Coordinates of N, CA, C and O in Angstrom, one line a residue:
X30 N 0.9 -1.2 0.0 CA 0.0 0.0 0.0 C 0.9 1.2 0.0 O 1.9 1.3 0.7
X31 N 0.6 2.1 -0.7 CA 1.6 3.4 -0.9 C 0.4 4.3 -0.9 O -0.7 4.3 -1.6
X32 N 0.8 5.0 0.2 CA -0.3 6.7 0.2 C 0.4 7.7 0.0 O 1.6 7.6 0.2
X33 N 0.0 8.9 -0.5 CA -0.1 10.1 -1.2 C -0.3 10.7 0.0 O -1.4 10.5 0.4
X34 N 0.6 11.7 1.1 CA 0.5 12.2 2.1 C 1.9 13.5 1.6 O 2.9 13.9 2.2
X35 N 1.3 14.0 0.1 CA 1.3 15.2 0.1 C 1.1 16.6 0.4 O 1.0 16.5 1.6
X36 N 1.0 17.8 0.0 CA 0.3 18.6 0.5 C -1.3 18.9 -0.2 O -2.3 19.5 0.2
X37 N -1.0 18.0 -1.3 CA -2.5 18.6 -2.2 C -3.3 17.7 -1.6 O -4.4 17.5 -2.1
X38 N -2.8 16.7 -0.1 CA -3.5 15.6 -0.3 C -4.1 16.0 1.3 O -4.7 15.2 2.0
X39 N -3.9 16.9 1.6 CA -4.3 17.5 3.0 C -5.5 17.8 3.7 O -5.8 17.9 4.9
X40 N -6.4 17.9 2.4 CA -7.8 18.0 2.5 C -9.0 16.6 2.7 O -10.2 16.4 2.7
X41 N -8.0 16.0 2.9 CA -8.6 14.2 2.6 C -7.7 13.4 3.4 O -8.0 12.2 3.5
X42 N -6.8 13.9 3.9 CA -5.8 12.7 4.6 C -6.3 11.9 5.6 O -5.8 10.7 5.7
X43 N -7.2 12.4 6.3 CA -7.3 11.6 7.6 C -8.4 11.0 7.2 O -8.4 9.8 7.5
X44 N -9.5 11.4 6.6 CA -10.5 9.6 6.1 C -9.7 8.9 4.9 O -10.4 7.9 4.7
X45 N -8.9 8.9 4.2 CA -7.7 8.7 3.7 C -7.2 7.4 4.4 O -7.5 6.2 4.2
X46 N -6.4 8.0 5.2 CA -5.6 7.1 6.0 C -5.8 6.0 7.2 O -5.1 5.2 7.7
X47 N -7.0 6.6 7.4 CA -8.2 6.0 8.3 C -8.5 4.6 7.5 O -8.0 3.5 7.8
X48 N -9.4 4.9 6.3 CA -9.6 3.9 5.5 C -8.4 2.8 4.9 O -8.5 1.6 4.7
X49 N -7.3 3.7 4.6 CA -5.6 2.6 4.3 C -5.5 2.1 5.2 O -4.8 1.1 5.0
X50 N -5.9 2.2 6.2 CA -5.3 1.5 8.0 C -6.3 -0.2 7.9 O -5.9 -1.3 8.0
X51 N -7.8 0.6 7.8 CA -8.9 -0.8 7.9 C -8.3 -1.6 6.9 O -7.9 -2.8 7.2
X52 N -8.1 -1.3 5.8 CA -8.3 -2.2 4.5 C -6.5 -2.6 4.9 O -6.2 -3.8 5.1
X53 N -5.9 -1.9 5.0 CA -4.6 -3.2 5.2 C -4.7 -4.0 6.1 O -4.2 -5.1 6.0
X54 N -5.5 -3.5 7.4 CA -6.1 -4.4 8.7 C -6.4 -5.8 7.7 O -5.8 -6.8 7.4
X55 N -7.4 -5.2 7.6 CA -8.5 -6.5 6.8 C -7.5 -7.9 6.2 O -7.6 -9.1 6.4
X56 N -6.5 -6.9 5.3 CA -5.8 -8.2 4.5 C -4.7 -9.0 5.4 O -4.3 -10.1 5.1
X57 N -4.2 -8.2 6.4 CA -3.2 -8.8 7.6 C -4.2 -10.3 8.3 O -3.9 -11.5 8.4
X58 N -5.7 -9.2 8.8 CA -6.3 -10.6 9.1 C -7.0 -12.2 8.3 O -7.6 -13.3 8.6
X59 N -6.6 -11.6 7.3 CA -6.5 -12.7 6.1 C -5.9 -13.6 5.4 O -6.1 -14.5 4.5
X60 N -4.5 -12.9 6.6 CA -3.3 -13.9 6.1 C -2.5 -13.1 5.0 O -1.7 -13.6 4.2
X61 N -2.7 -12.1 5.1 CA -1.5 -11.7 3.7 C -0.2 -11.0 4.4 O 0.0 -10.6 5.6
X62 N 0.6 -10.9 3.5 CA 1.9 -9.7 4.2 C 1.3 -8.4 3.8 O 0.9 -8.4 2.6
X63 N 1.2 -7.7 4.2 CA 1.1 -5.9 4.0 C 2.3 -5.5 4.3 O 3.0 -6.1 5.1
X64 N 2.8 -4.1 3.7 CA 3.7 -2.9 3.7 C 3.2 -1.7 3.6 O 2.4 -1.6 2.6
X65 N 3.3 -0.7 4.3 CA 2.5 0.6 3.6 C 3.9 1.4 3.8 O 4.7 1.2 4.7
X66 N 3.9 2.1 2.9 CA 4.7 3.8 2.5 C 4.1 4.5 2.0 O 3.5 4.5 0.9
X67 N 4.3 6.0 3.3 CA 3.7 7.1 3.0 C 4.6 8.0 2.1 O 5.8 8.0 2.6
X68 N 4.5 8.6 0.9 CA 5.3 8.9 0.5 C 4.6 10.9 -0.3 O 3.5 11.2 -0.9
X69 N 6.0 11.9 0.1 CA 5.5 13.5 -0.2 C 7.1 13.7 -0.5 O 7.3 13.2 -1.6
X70 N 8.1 14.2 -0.1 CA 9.2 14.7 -0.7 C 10.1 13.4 -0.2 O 11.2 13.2 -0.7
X71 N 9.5 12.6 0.6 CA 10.5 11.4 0.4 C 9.9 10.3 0.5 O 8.7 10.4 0.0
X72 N 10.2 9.3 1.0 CA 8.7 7.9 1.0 C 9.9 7.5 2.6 O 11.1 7.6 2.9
X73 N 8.6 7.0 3.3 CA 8.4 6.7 4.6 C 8.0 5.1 4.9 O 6.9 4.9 4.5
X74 N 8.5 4.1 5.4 CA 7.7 2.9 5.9 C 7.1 3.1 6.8 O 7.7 3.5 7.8
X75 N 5.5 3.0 6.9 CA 4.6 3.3 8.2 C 4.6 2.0 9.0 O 4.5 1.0 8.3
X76 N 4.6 1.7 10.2 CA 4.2 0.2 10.2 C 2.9 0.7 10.5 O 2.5 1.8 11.0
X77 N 1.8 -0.7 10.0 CA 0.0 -0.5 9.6 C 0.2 0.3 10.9 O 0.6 1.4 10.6
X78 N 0.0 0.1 12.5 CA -0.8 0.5 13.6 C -0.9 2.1 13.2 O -1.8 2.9 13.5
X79 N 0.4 2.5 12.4 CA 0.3 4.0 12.7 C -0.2 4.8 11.7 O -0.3 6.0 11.8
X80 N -0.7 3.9 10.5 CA -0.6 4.6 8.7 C -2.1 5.4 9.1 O -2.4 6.5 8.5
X81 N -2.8 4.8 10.0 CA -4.3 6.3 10.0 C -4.0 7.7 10.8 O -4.8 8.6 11.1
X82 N -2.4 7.6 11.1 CA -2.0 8.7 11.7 C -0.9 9.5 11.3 O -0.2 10.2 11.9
X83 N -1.1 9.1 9.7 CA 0.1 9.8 8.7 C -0.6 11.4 8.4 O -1.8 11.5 8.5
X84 N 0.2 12.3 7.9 CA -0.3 13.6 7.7 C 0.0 14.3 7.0 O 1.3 14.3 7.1
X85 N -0.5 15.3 6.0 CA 0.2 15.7 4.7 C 1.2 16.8 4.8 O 1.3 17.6 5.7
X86 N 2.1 16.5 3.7 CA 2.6 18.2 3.5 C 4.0 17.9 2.6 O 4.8 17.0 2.8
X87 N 4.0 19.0 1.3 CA 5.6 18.4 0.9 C 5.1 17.8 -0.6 O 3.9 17.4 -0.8
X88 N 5.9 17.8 -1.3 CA 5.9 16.8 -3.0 C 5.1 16.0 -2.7 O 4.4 15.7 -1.8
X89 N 5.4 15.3 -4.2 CA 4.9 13.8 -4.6 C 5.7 13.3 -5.1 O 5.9 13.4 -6.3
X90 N 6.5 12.6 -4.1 CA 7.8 11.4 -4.8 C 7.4 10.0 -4.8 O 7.8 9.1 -4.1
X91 N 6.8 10.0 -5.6 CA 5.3 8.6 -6.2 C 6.8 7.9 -6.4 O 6.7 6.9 -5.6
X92 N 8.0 7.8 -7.0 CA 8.7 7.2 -7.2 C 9.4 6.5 -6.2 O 9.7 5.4 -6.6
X93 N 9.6 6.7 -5.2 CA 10.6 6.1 -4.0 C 9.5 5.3 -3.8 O 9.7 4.1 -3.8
X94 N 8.2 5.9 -3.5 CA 7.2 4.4 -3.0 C 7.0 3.5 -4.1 O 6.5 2.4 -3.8
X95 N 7.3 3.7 -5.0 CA 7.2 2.3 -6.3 C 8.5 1.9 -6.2 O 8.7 0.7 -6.3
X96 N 9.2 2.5 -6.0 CA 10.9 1.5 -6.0 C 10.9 0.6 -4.6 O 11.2 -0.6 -4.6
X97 N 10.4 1.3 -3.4 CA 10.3 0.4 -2.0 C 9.4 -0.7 -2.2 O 9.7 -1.8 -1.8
X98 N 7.9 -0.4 -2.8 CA 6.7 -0.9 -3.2 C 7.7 -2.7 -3.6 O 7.7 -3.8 -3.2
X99 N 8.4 -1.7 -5.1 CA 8.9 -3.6 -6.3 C 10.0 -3.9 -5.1 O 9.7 -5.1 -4.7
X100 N 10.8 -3.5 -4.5 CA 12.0 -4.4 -3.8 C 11.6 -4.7 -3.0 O 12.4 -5.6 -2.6
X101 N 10.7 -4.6 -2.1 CA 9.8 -5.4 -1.4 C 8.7 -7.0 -1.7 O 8.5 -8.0 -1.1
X102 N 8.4 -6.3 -3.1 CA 7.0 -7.3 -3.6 C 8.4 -8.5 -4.6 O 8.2 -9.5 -5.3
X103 N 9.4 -8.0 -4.5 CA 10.2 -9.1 -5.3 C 10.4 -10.3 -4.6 O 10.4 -11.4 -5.0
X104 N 10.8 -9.6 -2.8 CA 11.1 -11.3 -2.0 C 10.2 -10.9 -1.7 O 10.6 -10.4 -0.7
X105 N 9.0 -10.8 -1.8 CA 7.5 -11.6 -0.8 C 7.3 -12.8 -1.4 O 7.8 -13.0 -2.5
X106 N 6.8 -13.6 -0.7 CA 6.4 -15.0 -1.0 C 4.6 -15.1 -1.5 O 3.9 -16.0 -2.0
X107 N 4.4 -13.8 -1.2 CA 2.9 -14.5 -1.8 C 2.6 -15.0 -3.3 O 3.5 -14.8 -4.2
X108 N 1.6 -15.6 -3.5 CA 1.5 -15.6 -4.5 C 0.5 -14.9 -5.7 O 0.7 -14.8 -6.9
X109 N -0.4 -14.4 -5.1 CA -0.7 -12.8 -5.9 C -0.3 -12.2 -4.7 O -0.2 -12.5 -3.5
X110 N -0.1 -10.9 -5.7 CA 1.1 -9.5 -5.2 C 0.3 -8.3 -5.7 O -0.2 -8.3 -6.8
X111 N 0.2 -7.6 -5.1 CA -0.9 -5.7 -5.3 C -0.4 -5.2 -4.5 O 0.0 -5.4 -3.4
X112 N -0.4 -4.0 -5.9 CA 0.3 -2.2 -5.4 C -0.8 -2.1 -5.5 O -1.5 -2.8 -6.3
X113 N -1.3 -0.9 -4.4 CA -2.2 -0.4 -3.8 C -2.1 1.0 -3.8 O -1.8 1.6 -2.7
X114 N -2.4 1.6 -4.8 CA -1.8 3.6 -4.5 C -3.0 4.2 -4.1 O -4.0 4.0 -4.7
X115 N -2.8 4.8 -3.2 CA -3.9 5.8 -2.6 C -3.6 7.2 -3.3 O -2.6 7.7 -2.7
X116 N -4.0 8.1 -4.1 CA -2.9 9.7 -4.4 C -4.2 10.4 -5.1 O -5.3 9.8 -5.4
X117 N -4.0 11.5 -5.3 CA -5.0 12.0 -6.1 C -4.7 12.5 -7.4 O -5.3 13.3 -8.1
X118 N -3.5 11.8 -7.7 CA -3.0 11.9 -9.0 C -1.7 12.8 -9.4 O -1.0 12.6 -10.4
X119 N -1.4 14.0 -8.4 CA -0.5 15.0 -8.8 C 0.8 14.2 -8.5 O 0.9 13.6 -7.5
X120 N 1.9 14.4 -9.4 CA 3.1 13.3 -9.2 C 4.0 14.3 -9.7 O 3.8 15.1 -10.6
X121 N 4.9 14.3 -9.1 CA 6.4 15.6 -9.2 C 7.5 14.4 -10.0 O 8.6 14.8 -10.3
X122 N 7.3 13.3 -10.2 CA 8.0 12.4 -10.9 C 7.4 11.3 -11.9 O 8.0 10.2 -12.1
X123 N 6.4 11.5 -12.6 CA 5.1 11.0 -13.8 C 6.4 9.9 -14.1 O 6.6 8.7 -13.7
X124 N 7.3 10.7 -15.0 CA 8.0 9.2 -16.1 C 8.5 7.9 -14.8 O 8.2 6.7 -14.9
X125 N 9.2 8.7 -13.7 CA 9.9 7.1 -13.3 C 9.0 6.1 -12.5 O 9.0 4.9 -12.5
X126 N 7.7 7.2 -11.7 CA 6.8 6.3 -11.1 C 5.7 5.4 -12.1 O 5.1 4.4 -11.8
X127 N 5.8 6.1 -13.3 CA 5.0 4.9 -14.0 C 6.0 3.8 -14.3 O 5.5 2.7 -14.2
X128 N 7.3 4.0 -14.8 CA 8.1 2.9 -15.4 C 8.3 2.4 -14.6 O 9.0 1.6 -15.1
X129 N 8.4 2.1 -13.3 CA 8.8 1.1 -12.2 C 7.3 0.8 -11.5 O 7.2 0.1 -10.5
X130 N 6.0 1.5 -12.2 CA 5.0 0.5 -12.0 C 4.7 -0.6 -13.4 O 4.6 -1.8 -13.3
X131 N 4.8 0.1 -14.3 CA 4.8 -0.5 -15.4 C 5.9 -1.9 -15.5 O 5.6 -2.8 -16.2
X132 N 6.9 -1.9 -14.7 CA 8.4 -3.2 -14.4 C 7.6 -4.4 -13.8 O 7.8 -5.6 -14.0
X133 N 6.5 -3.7 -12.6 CA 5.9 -4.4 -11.6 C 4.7 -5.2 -12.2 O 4.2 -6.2 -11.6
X134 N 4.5 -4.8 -13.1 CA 2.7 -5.3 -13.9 C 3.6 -6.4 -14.5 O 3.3 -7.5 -14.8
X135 N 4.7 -6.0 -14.7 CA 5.5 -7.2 -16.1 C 5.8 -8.4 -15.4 O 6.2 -9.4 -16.0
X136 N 5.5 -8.1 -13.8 CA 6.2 -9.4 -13.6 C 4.8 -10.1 -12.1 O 4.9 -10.7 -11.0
X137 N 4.0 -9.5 -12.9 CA 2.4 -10.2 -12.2 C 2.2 -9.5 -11.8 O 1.0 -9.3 -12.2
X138 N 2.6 -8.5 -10.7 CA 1.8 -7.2 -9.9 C 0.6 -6.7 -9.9 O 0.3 -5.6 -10.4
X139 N -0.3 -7.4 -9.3 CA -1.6 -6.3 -9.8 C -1.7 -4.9 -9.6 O -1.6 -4.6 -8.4
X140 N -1.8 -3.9 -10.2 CA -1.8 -3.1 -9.4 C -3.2 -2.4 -9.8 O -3.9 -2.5 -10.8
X141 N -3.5 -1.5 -8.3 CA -4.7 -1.1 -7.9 C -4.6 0.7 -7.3 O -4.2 1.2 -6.2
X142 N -5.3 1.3 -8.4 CA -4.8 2.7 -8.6 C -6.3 3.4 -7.7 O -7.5 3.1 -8.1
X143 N -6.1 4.1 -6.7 CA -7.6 4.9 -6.1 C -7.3 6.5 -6.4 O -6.5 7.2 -5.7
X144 N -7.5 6.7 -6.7 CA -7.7 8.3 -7.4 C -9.2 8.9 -6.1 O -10.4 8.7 -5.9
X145 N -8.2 9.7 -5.6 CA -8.8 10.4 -3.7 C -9.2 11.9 -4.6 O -8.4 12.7 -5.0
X146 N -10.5 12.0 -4.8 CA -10.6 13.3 -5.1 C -10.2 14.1 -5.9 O -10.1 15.4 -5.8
X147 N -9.7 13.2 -7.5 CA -8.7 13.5 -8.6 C -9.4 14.2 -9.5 O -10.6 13.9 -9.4
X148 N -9.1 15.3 -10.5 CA -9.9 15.3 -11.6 C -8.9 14.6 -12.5 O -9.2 14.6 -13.7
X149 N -8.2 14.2 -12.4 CA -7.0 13.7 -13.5 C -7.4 12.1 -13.4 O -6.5 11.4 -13.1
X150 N -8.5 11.7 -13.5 CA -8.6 10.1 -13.6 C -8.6 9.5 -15.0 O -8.6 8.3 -15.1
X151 N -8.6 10.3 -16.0 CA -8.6 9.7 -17.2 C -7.1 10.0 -17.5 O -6.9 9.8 -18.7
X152 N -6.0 10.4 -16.9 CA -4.9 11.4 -17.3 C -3.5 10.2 -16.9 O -3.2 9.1 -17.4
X153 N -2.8 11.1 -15.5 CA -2.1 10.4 -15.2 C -2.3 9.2 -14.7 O -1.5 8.4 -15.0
X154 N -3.2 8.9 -13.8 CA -3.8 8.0 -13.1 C -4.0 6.5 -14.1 O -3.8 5.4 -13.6
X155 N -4.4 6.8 -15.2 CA -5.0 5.6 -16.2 C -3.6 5.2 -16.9 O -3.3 4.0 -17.3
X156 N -2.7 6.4 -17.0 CA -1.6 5.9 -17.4 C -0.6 5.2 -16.6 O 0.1 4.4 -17.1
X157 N -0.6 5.4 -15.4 CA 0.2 4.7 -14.5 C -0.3 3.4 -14.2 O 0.5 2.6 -13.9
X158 N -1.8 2.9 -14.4 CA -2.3 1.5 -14.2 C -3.2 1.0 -15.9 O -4.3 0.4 -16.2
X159 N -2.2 1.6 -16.5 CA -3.5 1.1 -17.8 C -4.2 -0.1 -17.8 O -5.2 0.0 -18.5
X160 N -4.0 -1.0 -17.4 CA -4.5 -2.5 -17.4 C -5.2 -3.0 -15.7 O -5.6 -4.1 -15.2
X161 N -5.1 -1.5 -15.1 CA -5.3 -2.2 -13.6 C -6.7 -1.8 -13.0 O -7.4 -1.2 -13.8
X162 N -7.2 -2.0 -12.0 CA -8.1 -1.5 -11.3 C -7.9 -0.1 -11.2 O -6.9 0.3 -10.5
X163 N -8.8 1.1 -11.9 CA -9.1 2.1 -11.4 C -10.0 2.6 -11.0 O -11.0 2.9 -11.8
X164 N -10.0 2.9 -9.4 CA -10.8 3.6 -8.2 C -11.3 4.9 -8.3 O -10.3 5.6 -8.3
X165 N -12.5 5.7 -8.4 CA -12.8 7.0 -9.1 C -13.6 7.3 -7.2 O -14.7 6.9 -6.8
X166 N -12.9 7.9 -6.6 CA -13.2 7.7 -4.8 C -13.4 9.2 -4.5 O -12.5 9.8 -3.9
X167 N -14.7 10.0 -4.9 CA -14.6 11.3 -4.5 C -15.3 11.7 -3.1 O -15.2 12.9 -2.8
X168 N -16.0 10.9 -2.2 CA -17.4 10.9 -1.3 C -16.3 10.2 -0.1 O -15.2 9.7 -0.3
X169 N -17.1 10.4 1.3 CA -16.5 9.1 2.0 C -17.1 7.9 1.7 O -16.5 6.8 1.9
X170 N -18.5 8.0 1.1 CA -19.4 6.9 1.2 C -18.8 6.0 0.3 O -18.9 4.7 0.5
X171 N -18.0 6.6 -1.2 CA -17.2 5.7 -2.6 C -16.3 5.4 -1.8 O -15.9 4.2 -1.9
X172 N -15.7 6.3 -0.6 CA -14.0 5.1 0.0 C -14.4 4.1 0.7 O -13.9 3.0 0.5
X173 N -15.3 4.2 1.5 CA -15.4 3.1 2.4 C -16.1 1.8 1.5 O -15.6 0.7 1.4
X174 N -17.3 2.4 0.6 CA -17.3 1.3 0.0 C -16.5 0.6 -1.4 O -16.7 -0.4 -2.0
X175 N -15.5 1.6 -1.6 CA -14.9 0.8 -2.9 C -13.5 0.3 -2.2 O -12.7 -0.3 -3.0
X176 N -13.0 0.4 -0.6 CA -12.0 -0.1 -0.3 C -12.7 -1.4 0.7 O -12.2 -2.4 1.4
X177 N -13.8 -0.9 0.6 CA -14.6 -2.9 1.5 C -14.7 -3.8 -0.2 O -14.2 -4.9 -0.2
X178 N -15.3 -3.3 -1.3 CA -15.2 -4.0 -2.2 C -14.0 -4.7 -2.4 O -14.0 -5.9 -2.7
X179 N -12.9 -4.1 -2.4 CA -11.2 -4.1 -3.2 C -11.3 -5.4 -2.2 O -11.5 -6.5 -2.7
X180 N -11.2 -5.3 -0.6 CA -10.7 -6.7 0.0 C -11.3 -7.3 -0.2 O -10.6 -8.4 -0.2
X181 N -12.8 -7.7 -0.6 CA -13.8 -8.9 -0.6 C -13.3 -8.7 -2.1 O -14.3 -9.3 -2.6
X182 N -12.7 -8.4 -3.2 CA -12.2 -8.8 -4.5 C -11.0 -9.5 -3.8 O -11.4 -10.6 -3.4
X183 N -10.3 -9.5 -3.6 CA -9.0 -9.8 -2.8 C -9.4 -11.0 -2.3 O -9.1 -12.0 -2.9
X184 N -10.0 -11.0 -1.2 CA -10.2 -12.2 -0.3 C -11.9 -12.1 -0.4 O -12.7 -11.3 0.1
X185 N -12.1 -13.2 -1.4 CA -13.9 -13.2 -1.3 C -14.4 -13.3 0.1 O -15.2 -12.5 0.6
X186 N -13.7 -14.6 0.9 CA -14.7 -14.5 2.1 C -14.2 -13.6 3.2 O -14.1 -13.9 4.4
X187 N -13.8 -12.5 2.7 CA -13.7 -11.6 3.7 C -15.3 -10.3 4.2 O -16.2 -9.8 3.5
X188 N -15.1 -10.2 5.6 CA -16.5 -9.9 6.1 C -16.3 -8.2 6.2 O -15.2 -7.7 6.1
X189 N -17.4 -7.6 6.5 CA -17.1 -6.2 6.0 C -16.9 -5.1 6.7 O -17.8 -4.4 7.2
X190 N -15.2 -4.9 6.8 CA -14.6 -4.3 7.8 C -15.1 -2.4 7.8 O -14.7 -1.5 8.6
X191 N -15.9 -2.2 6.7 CA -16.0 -1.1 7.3 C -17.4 -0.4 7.5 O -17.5 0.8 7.1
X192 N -18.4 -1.1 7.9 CA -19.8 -1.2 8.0 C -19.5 -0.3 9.8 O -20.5 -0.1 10.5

């Protein structure tokens, strides 16, 4: 999971990151490995307990969290693997953060793009996951329910953590 704890992302952060907290909850109690990185002028490892208490301010170095994201998801042992970007689209580094998501899709990666309040969902966003899940999340009512969807896509019998 990689969040967008920018400054443009300030206005949305804390149901944001609230909701990144449940849904990585969710997949921990499902058995999976989770990682989250908060990432604005540099990229941060959160461990989960604290990621609903990350806070904006600063760039978007979408890049460092896709390079932490692949050298991470390379030795995981799972066997499906999802990037998970939380951002609203504005990226201070477009070419490298798509081509080291684009490296990641090549080598099974699902990846899973949530566009927080974007108008750029047809733009950079579709270009960074052309083939992937894209999330159009402007309401609280679209996050909680398109990130209870994402895990019960993930793990069907999973029960619904954010009711």
């Amino acid at each position: 999971v990689v969040l967008d704890v920018s400054g443009s992302m300030n206005r949305c952060i804390t149901r944001v990151s609230g909701c990144a907290g449940a849904m990585a909850s969710a997949f921990v109690q499902m058995g999976a490995s989770v990682k989250a990185w908060a990432f604005s002028n540099s990229c941060t490892h959160v461990p989960l307990r604290y990621l609903k208490y990350t806070r904006a301010g600063g760039g978007t170095n979408m890049g460092g969290a896709a390079r932490n994201a692949r050298d991470w998801l390379a030795n995981c042992q799972e066997s499906k693997k999802f990037l998970i970007i939380l951002t609203d689209g504005q990226c201070s580094d477009p070419t490298e953060s798509a081509a080291l998501i684009c490296d990641m899709t090549a080598t099974g990666v699902q990846t899973i793009a949530c566009a927080i309040d974007s108008s750029d969902i047809d733009g950079y966003l579709r270009e960074l996951a052309p083939s992937a899940h894209l999330l159009d999340v402007r309401t609280n009512h679209q996050m909680s329910s398109s990130f209870s969807s994402l895990v019960r896509d993930i793990f069907p019998t999973t029960i619904d953590v954010y009711s």
